[in-house]
GROMACS .gro file of N, CA and C in nm:
model
  414
    1MET      N    1   0.083  -0.119   0.000
    1MET     CA    2   0.000   0.000   0.000
    1MET      C    3   0.087   0.126   0.000
    2ASP      N    4   0.197   0.119   0.072
    2ASP     CA    5   0.288   0.233   0.074
    2ASP      C    6   0.347   0.260  -0.065
    3ARG      N    7   0.370   0.152  -0.140
    3ARG     CA    8   0.428   0.168  -0.272
    3ARG      C    9   0.326   0.230  -0.368
    4LEU      N   10   0.199   0.196  -0.349
    4LEU     CA   11   0.094   0.255  -0.432
    4LEU      C   12   0.087   0.405  -0.408
    5PHE      N   13   0.089   0.444  -0.283
    5PHE     CA   14   0.085   0.587  -0.250
    5PHE      C   15   0.208   0.657  -0.308
    6GLU      N   16   0.324   0.593  -0.298
    6GLU     CA   17   0.447   0.650  -0.353
    6GLU      C   18   0.437   0.664  -0.504
    7PHE      N   19   0.381   0.563  -0.571
    7PHE     CA   20   0.363   0.567  -0.716
    7PHE      C   21   0.272   0.682  -0.756
    8VAL      N   22   0.161   0.697  -0.686
    8VAL     CA   23   0.065   0.804  -0.717
    8VAL      C   24   0.128   0.941  -0.697
    9VAL      N   25   0.207   0.956  -0.592
    9VAL     CA   26   0.273   1.085  -0.566
    9VAL      C   27   0.376   1.114  -0.675
   10ASN      N   28   0.453   1.015  -0.712
   10ASN     CA   29   0.558   1.036  -0.812
   10ASN      C   30   0.504   1.050  -0.954
   11HIS      N   31   0.391   0.988  -0.982
   11HIS     CA   32   0.331   0.992  -1.116
   11HIS      C   33   0.187   1.043  -1.109
   12TYR      N   34   0.171   1.161  -1.053
   12TYR     CA   35   0.038   1.214  -1.030
   12TYR      C   36  -0.039   1.240  -1.159
   13ILE      N   37   0.030   1.275  -1.266
   13ILE     CA   38  -0.039   1.299  -1.395
   13ILE      C   39  -0.095   1.167  -1.448
   14LEU      N   40  -0.015   1.062  -1.443
   14LEU     CA   41  -0.060   0.931  -1.489
   14LEU      C   42  -0.177   0.880  -1.404
   15ALA      N   43  -0.167   0.897  -1.273
   15ALA     CA   44  -0.275   0.853  -1.184
   15ALA      C   45  -0.402   0.933  -1.206
   16SER      N   46  -0.390   1.063  -1.228
   16SER     CA   47  -0.510   1.145  -1.251
   16SER      C   48  -0.574   1.112  -1.385
   17LEU      N   49  -0.494   1.081  -1.487
   17LEU     CA   50  -0.551   1.038  -1.615
   17LEU      C   51  -0.625   0.906  -1.600
   18PHE      N   52  -0.570   0.815  -1.523
   18PHE     CA   53  -0.638   0.687  -1.499
   18PHE      C   54  -0.773   0.708  -1.432
   19VAL      N   55  -0.778   0.792  -1.332
   19VAL     CA   56  -0.904   0.820  -1.261
   19VAL      C   57  -1.003   0.888  -1.355
   20ALA      N   58  -0.955   0.981  -1.438
   20ALA     CA   59  -1.045   1.051  -1.531
   20ALA      C   60  -1.103   0.953  -1.633
   21PHE      N   61  -1.020   0.865  -1.687
   21PHE     CA   62  -1.071   0.765  -1.782
   21PHE      C   63  -1.168   0.669  -1.717
   22LEU      N   64  -1.140   0.631  -1.596
   22LEU     CA   65  -1.229   0.540  -1.524
   22LEU      C   66  -1.366   0.604  -1.503
   23VAL      N   67  -1.368   0.729  -1.463
   23VAL     CA   68  -1.494   0.801  -1.444
   23VAL      C   69  -1.568   0.817  -1.576
   24ALA      N   70  -1.495   0.848  -1.683
   24ALA     CA   71  -1.558   0.865  -1.814
   24ALA      C   72  -1.621   0.734  -1.862
   25ILE      N   73  -1.553   0.623  -1.841
   25ILE     CA   74  -1.608   0.493  -1.881
   25ILE      C   75  -1.733   0.462  -1.802
   26LEU      N   76  -1.731   0.486  -1.672
   26LEU     CA   77  -1.849   0.458  -1.590
   26LEU      C   78  -1.968   0.544  -1.631
   27VAL      N   79  -1.945   0.669  -1.659
   27VAL     CA   80  -2.054   0.758  -1.702
   27VAL      C   81  -2.111   0.715  -1.837
   28LEU      N   82  -2.023   0.684  -1.932
   28LEU     CA   83  -2.070   0.642  -2.064
   28LEU      C   84  -2.146   0.511  -2.059
   29GLU      N   85  -2.099   0.417  -1.981
   29GLU     CA   86  -2.167   0.288  -1.971
   29GLU      C   87  -2.303   0.301  -1.903
   30SER      N   88  -2.314   0.389  -1.807
   30SER     CA   89  -2.443   0.404  -1.739
   30SER      C   90  -2.547   0.471  -1.829
   31ARG      N   91  -2.503   0.556  -1.922
   31ARG     CA   92  -2.596   0.626  -2.011
   31ARG      C   93  -2.620   0.553  -2.141
   32ARG      N   94  -2.541   0.454  -2.172
   32ARG     CA   95  -2.542   0.391  -2.302
   32ARG      C   96  -2.678   0.334  -2.342
   33GLY      N   97  -2.743   0.266  -2.253
   33GLY     CA   98  -2.866   0.199  -2.288
   33GLY      C   99  -2.992   0.273  -2.251
   34GLY      N  100  -2.983   0.400  -2.223
   34GLY     CA  101  -3.101   0.474  -2.186
   34GLY      C  102  -3.130   0.467  -2.037
   35ALA      N  103  -3.238   0.528  -1.999
   35ALA     CA  104  -3.274   0.535  -1.857
   35ALA      C  105  -3.325   0.400  -1.807
   36LYS      N  106  -3.294   0.373  -1.680
   36LYS     CA  107  -3.343   0.251  -1.616
   36LYS      C  108  -3.459   0.289  -1.525
   37ILE      N  109  -3.545   0.191  -1.502
   37ILE     CA  110  -3.655   0.213  -1.410
   37ILE      C  111  -3.673   0.087  -1.326
   38SER      N  112  -3.703   0.104  -1.200
   38SER     CA  113  -3.723  -0.010  -1.111
   38SER      C  114  -3.859  -0.074  -1.137
   39ALA      N  115  -3.880  -0.190  -1.080
   39ALA     CA  116  -4.008  -0.259  -1.098
   39ALA      C  117  -4.122  -0.176  -1.039
   40GLN      N  118  -4.101  -0.117  -0.924
   40GLN     CA  119  -4.206  -0.034  -0.863
   40GLN      C  120  -4.232   0.092  -0.945
   41GLY      N  121  -4.126   0.150  -1.000
   41GLY     CA  122  -4.143   0.265  -1.088
   41GLY      C  123  -4.220   0.229  -1.214
   42ALA      N  124  -4.195   0.108  -1.265
   42ALA     CA  125  -4.267   0.062  -1.383
   42ALA      C  126  -4.415   0.044  -1.353
   43VAL      N  127  -4.446  -0.008  -1.234
   43VAL     CA  128  -4.587  -0.024  -1.196
   43VAL      C  129  -4.658   0.111  -1.194
   44SER      N  130  -4.592   0.211  -1.137
   44SER     CA  131  -4.657   0.343  -1.132
   44SER      C  132  -4.670   0.403  -1.271
   45LEU      N  133  -4.572   0.380  -1.359
   45LEU     CA  134  -4.584   0.429  -1.497
   45LEU      C  135  -4.697   0.359  -1.571
   46ILE      N  136  -4.709   0.229  -1.550
   46ILE     CA  137  -4.815   0.153  -1.617
   46ILE      C  138  -4.951   0.199  -1.568
   47ASN      N  139  -4.966   0.218  -1.438
   47ASN     CA  140  -5.095   0.257  -1.382
   47ASN      C  141  -5.129   0.404  -1.409
   48ARG      N  142  -5.032   0.491  -1.398
   48ARG     CA  143  -5.058   0.635  -1.409
   48ARG      C  144  -5.057   0.683  -1.554
   49ASP      N  145  -4.955   0.644  -1.629
   49ASP     CA  146  -4.938   0.697  -1.764
   49ASP      C  147  -4.980   0.601  -1.873
   50GLU      N  148  -5.030   0.485  -1.833
   50GLU     CA  149  -5.067   0.383  -1.931
   50GLU      C  150  -4.949   0.350  -2.023
   51ALA      N  151  -4.834   0.322  -1.961
   51ALA     CA  152  -4.714   0.286  -2.037
   51ALA      C  153  -4.731   0.150  -2.102
   52ILE      N  154  -4.662   0.130  -2.211
   52ILE     CA  155  -4.665   0.003  -2.285
   52ILE      C  156  -4.538  -0.074  -2.249
   53VAL      N  157  -4.553  -0.201  -2.212
   53VAL     CA  158  -4.439  -0.286  -2.181
   53VAL      C  159  -4.410  -0.372  -2.304
   54VAL      N  160  -4.287  -0.364  -2.353
   54VAL     CA  161  -4.243  -0.445  -2.465
   54VAL      C  162  -4.149  -0.551  -2.409
   55ASP      N  163  -4.191  -0.676  -2.416
   55ASP     CA  164  -4.112  -0.788  -2.366
   55ASP      C  165  -4.030  -0.844  -2.482
   56ILE      N  166  -3.898  -0.838  -2.470
   56ILE     CA  167  -3.812  -0.878  -2.582
   56ILE      C  168  -3.759  -1.021  -2.566
   57ARG      N  169  -3.815  -1.097  -2.474
   57ARG     CA  170  -3.775  -1.237  -2.460
   57ARG      C  171  -3.836  -1.319  -2.572
   58ASP      N  172  -3.785  -1.440  -2.591
   58ASP     CA  173  -3.842  -1.525  -2.697
   58ASP      C  174  -3.980  -1.576  -2.654
   59ARG      N  175  -4.052  -1.634  -2.747
   59ARG     CA  176  -4.191  -1.673  -2.725
   59ARG      C  177  -4.205  -1.773  -2.610
   60LYS      N  178  -4.111  -1.867  -2.597
   60LYS     CA  179  -4.120  -1.969  -2.494
   60LYS      C  180  -4.111  -1.908  -2.354
   61GLU      N  181  -4.013  -1.819  -2.335
   61GLU     CA  182  -4.000  -1.751  -2.205
   61GLU      C  183  -4.119  -1.660  -2.178
   62PHE      N  184  -4.170  -1.597  -2.282
   62PHE     CA  185  -4.286  -1.509  -2.268
   62PHE      C  186  -4.408  -1.588  -2.221
   63ALA      N  187  -4.423  -1.711  -2.272
   63ALA     CA  188  -4.538  -1.794  -2.235
   63ALA      C  189  -4.528  -1.844  -2.091
   64GLU      N  190  -4.406  -1.851  -2.037
   64GLU     CA  191  -4.389  -1.898  -1.899
   64GLU      C  192  -4.437  -1.795  -1.798
   65GLY      N  193  -4.442  -1.672  -1.836
   65GLY     CA  194  -4.491  -1.567  -1.747
   65GLY      C  195  -4.457  -1.431  -1.805
   66ARG      N  196  -4.557  -1.343  -1.808
   66ARG     CA  197  -4.536  -1.211  -1.866
   66ARG      C  198  -4.602  -1.105  -1.780
   67ILE      N  199  -4.559  -0.984  -1.798
   67ILE     CA  200  -4.619  -0.871  -1.729
   67ILE      C  201  -4.753  -0.843  -1.795
   68THR      N  202  -4.855  -0.817  -1.716
   68THR     CA  203  -4.990  -0.794  -1.767
   68THR      C  204  -4.990  -0.683  -1.872
   69GLY      N  205  -5.048  -0.713  -1.987
   69GLY     CA  206  -5.060  -0.615  -2.094
   69GLY      C  207  -4.935  -0.596  -2.177
   70SER      N  208  -4.833  -0.677  -2.155
   70SER     CA  209  -4.709  -0.659  -2.231
   70SER      C  210  -4.723  -0.713  -2.372
   71VAL      N  211  -4.643  -0.658  -2.462
   71VAL     CA  212  -4.639  -0.698  -2.601
   71VAL      C  213  -4.509  -0.774  -2.623
   72ASN      N  214  -4.517  -0.893  -2.683
   72ASN     CA  215  -4.398  -0.972  -2.707
   72ASN      C  216  -4.344  -0.946  -2.847
   73ILE      N  217  -4.227  -0.882  -2.851
   73ILE     CA  218  -4.152  -0.864  -2.975
   73ILE      C  219  -4.009  -0.906  -2.944
   74PRO      N  220  -3.970  -1.027  -2.985
   74PRO     CA  221  -3.834  -1.073  -2.956
   74PRO      C  222  -3.727  -0.977  -3.008
   75LEU      N  223  -3.616  -0.969  -2.938
   75LEU     CA  224  -3.509  -0.877  -2.975
   75LEU      C  225  -3.462  -0.900  -3.117
   76SER      N  226  -3.458  -1.024  -3.160
   76SER     CA  227  -3.410  -1.055  -3.295
   76SER      C  228  -3.500  -0.997  -3.404
   77SER      N  229  -3.626  -0.976  -3.375
   77SER     CA  230  -3.718  -0.923  -3.476
   77SER      C  231  -3.770  -0.783  -3.441
   78LEU      N  232  -3.706  -0.717  -3.348
   78LEU     CA  233  -3.754  -0.585  -3.304
   78LEU      C  234  -3.748  -0.482  -3.416
   79LYS      N  235  -3.640  -0.482  -3.490
   79LYS     CA  236  -3.625  -0.383  -3.597
   79LYS      C  237  -3.734  -0.398  -3.704
   80SER      N  238  -3.763  -0.523  -3.740
   80SER     CA  239  -3.862  -0.545  -3.845
   80SER      C  240  -4.006  -0.528  -3.795
   81ARG      N  241  -4.027  -0.543  -3.664
   81ARG     CA  242  -4.162  -0.533  -3.610
   81ARG      C  243  -4.187  -0.403  -3.533
   82ALA      N  244  -4.097  -0.307  -3.545
   82ALA     CA  245  -4.113  -0.180  -3.473
   82ALA      C  246  -4.237  -0.105  -3.519
   83ALA      N  247  -4.284  -0.132  -3.639
   83ALA     CA  248  -4.404  -0.065  -3.690
   83ALA      C  249  -4.527  -0.098  -3.607
   84GLU      N  250  -4.526  -0.214  -3.540
   84GLU     CA  251  -4.639  -0.251  -3.454
   84GLU      C  252  -4.654  -0.156  -3.336
   85LEU      N  253  -4.548  -0.086  -3.301
   85LEU     CA  254  -4.552   0.005  -3.187
   85LEU      C  255  -4.580   0.149  -3.227
   86LYS      N  256  -4.594   0.177  -3.355
   86LYS     CA  257  -4.614   0.315  -3.402
   86LYS      C  258  -4.737   0.379  -3.339
   87LYS      N  259  -4.841   0.299  -3.312
   87LYS     CA  260  -4.962   0.356  -3.252
   87LYS      C  261  -4.940   0.399  -3.107
   88HIS      N  262  -4.830   0.351  -3.045
   88HIS     CA  263  -4.797   0.386  -2.907
   88HIS      C  264  -4.680   0.484  -2.900
   89LYS      N  265  -4.653   0.553  -3.010
   89LYS     CA  266  -4.535   0.639  -3.017
   89LYS      C  267  -4.538   0.753  -2.915
   90ASP      N  268  -4.657   0.800  -2.880
   90ASP     CA  269  -4.668   0.911  -2.786
   90ASP      C  270  -4.669   0.864  -2.640
   91LYS      N  271  -4.677   0.734  -2.616
   91LYS     CA  272  -4.679   0.680  -2.479
   91LYS      C  273  -4.540   0.640  -2.434
   92GLN      N  274  -4.527   0.623  -2.305
   92GLN     CA  275  -4.402   0.573  -2.246
   92GLN      C  276  -4.389   0.425  -2.279
   93ILE      N  277  -4.272   0.381  -2.323
   93ILE     CA  278  -4.247   0.241  -2.353
   93ILE      C  279  -4.144   0.188  -2.255
   94ILE      N  280  -4.176   0.075  -2.193
   94ILE     CA  281  -4.085   0.009  -2.100
   94ILE      C  282  -4.038  -0.120  -2.166
   95VAL      N  283  -3.908  -0.136  -2.182
   95VAL     CA  284  -3.852  -0.255  -2.243
   95VAL      C  285  -3.809  -0.351  -2.132
   96ALA      N  286  -3.858  -0.475  -2.140
   96ALA     CA  287  -3.827  -0.575  -2.038
   96ALA      C  288  -3.767  -0.698  -2.107
   97ASP      N  289  -3.663  -0.752  -2.046
   97ASP     CA  290  -3.607  -0.879  -2.091
   97ASP      C  291  -3.594  -0.971  -1.971
   98LYS      N  292  -3.517  -1.076  -1.983
   98LYS     CA  293  -3.511  -1.174  -1.875
   98LYS      C  294  -3.444  -1.118  -1.750
   99MET      N  295  -3.323  -1.061  -1.766
   99MET     CA  296  -3.249  -1.013  -1.650
   99MET      C  297  -3.197  -0.871  -1.666
  100GLY      N  298  -3.238  -0.800  -1.769
  100GLY     CA  299  -3.195  -0.662  -1.788
  100GLY      C  300  -3.067  -0.647  -1.866
  101GLN      N  301  -3.019  -0.753  -1.928
  101GLN     CA  302  -2.890  -0.748  -1.997
  101GLN      C  303  -2.903  -0.704  -2.143
  102HIS      N  304  -3.011  -0.735  -2.207
  102HIS     CA  305  -3.026  -0.708  -2.350
  102HIS      C  306  -3.119  -0.590  -2.379
  103SER      N  307  -3.181  -0.537  -2.278
  103SER     CA  308  -3.279  -0.431  -2.302
  103SER      C  309  -3.214  -0.302  -2.350
  104ALA      N  310  -3.087  -0.279  -2.317
  104ALA     CA  311  -3.020  -0.157  -2.364
  104ALA      C  312  -3.012  -0.154  -2.516
  105MET      N  313  -2.988  -0.269  -2.576
  105MET     CA  314  -2.981  -0.277  -2.721
  105MET      C  315  -3.118  -0.247  -2.782
  106ALA      N  316  -3.222  -0.297  -2.719
  106ALA     CA  317  -3.357  -0.272  -2.769
  106ALA      C  318  -3.393  -0.124  -2.756
  107VAL      N  319  -3.353  -0.061  -2.648
  107VAL     CA  320  -3.380   0.082  -2.629
  107VAL      C  321  -3.310   0.162  -2.740
  108LYS      N  322  -3.187   0.126  -2.772
  108LYS     CA  323  -3.115   0.196  -2.879
  108LYS      C  324  -3.186   0.179  -3.013
  109GLN      N  325  -3.235   0.058  -3.040
  109GLN     CA  326  -3.305   0.034  -3.166
  109GLN      C  327  -3.434   0.114  -3.174
  110LEU      N  328  -3.508   0.118  -3.064
  110LEU     CA  329  -3.634   0.193  -3.063
  110LEU      C  330  -3.608   0.343  -3.073
  111ASN      N  331  -3.503   0.391  -3.008
  111ASN     CA  332  -3.469   0.533  -3.022
  111ASN      C  333  -3.433   0.566  -3.166
  112ALA      N  334  -3.363   0.474  -3.233
  112ALA     CA  335  -3.328   0.496  -3.374
  112ALA      C  336  -3.451   0.496  -3.463
  113GLU      N  337  -3.557   0.426  -3.423
  113GLU     CA  338  -3.682   0.423  -3.499
  113GLU      C  339  -3.770   0.545  -3.473
  114GLY      N  340  -3.726   0.632  -3.381
  114GLY     CA  341  -3.800   0.756  -3.355
  114GLY      C  342  -3.882   0.758  -3.228
  115PHE      N  343  -3.869   0.655  -3.144
  115PHE     CA  344  -3.940   0.653  -3.017
  115PHE      C  345  -3.857   0.728  -2.913
  116ALA      N  346  -3.917   0.830  -2.853
  116ALA     CA  347  -3.842   0.915  -2.761
  116ALA      C  348  -3.856   0.872  -2.615
  117ASN      N  349  -3.973   0.824  -2.576
  117ASN     CA  350  -4.000   0.791  -2.436
  117ASN      C  351  -3.982   0.642  -2.410
  118VAL      N  352  -3.856   0.597  -2.413
  118VAL     CA  353  -3.827   0.456  -2.394
  118VAL      C  354  -3.734   0.440  -2.274
  119VAL      N  355  -3.773   0.353  -2.181
  119VAL     CA  356  -3.688   0.320  -2.066
  119VAL      C  357  -3.676   0.169  -2.057
  120ARG      N  358  -3.579   0.121  -1.981
  120ARG     CA  359  -3.562  -0.023  -1.965
  120ARG      C  360  -3.587  -0.063  -1.821
  121LEU      N  361  -3.644  -0.180  -1.805
  121LEU     CA  362  -3.676  -0.233  -1.672
  121LEU      C  363  -3.547  -0.286  -1.610
  122ASN      N  364  -3.507  -0.224  -1.502
  122ASN     CA  365  -3.383  -0.263  -1.435
  122ASN      C  366  -3.399  -0.403  -1.374
  123GLY      N  367  -3.314  -0.495  -1.413
  123GLY     CA  368  -3.322  -0.631  -1.362
  123GLY      C  369  -3.416  -0.720  -1.440
  124GLY      N  370  -3.489  -0.665  -1.533
  124GLY     CA  371  -3.578  -0.743  -1.618
  124GLY      C  372  -3.693  -0.809  -1.543
  125VAL      N  373  -3.746  -0.914  -1.605
  125VAL     CA  374  -3.860  -0.984  -1.547
  125VAL      C  375  -3.820  -1.058  -1.420
  126SER      N  376  -3.694  -1.098  -1.408
  126SER     CA  377  -3.650  -1.165  -1.285
  126SER      C  378  -3.658  -1.071  -1.165
  127ASP      N  379  -3.627  -0.943  -1.184
  127ASP     CA  380  -3.642  -0.845  -1.076
  127ASP      C  381  -3.790  -0.819  -1.048
  128TRP      N  382  -3.871  -0.825  -1.151
  128TRP     CA  383  -4.016  -0.810  -1.135
  128TRP      C  384  -4.069  -0.921  -1.045
  129LYS      N  385  -4.024  -1.045  -1.072
  129LYS     CA  386  -4.064  -1.160  -0.988
  129LYS      C  387  -4.012  -1.145  -0.847
  130ALA      N  388  -3.886  -1.101  -0.834
  130ALA     CA  389  -3.826  -1.085  -0.701
  130ALA      C  390  -3.899  -0.981  -0.617
  131SER      N  391  -3.962  -0.886  -0.682
  131SER     CA  392  -4.040  -0.783  -0.613
  131SER      C  393  -4.182  -0.831  -0.580
  132ASN      N  394  -4.210  -0.959  -0.606
  132ASN     CA  395  -4.340  -1.020  -0.579
  132ASN      C  396  -4.453  -0.951  -0.657
  133LEU      N  397  -4.422  -0.910  -0.779
  133LEU     CA  398  -4.524  -0.851  -0.865
  133LEU      C  399  -4.580  -0.962  -0.954
  134PRO      N  400  -4.707  -0.951  -0.993
  134PRO     CA  401  -4.772  -1.062  -1.064
  134PRO      C  402  -4.726  -1.079  -1.208
  135LEU      N  403  -4.723  -1.202  -1.249
  135LEU     CA  404  -4.698  -1.238  -1.389
  135LEU      C  405  -4.818  -1.318  -1.438
  136VAL      N  406  -4.855  -1.298  -1.563
  136VAL     CA  407  -4.967  -1.368  -1.623
  136VAL      C  408  -4.911  -1.480  -1.707
  137LYS      N  409  -4.972  -1.598  -1.696
  137LYS     CA  410  -4.932  -1.711  -1.779
  137LYS      C  411  -5.040  -1.736  -1.880
  138LYS      N  412  -5.000  -1.768  -2.003
  138LYS     CA  413  -5.098  -1.793  -2.110
  138LYS      C  414  -5.168  -1.924  -2.090
   0.00000   0.00000   0.00000
């Protein structure tokens, strides 16, 4: 630990550049996929603003349990099926996936298609389940 402190003191420019790059990477990564929303925040958006939930999981996972009123458009076909959401362009869109890992890509695709009010469900449907919120099975 003493050597680390000595290194930082002797090479303060190098250490400050490292810290600046680290902060820049963290900021860019947090903003990359759009805004996140918690499961409870999503419930209030759905109830108050009549937000549309777009579930980007595949059909099999969607059939195992889905958020009430959600629309299933798998991530692989989101670009070609984005026209199905045109009627909801003025509403808030919440993108949900299994664990929140792929929803950032879907948010970027929807933003590129002209949808401005798009957020992603933090933690995906697994966080929704963990919050003891209901899922509908077909």
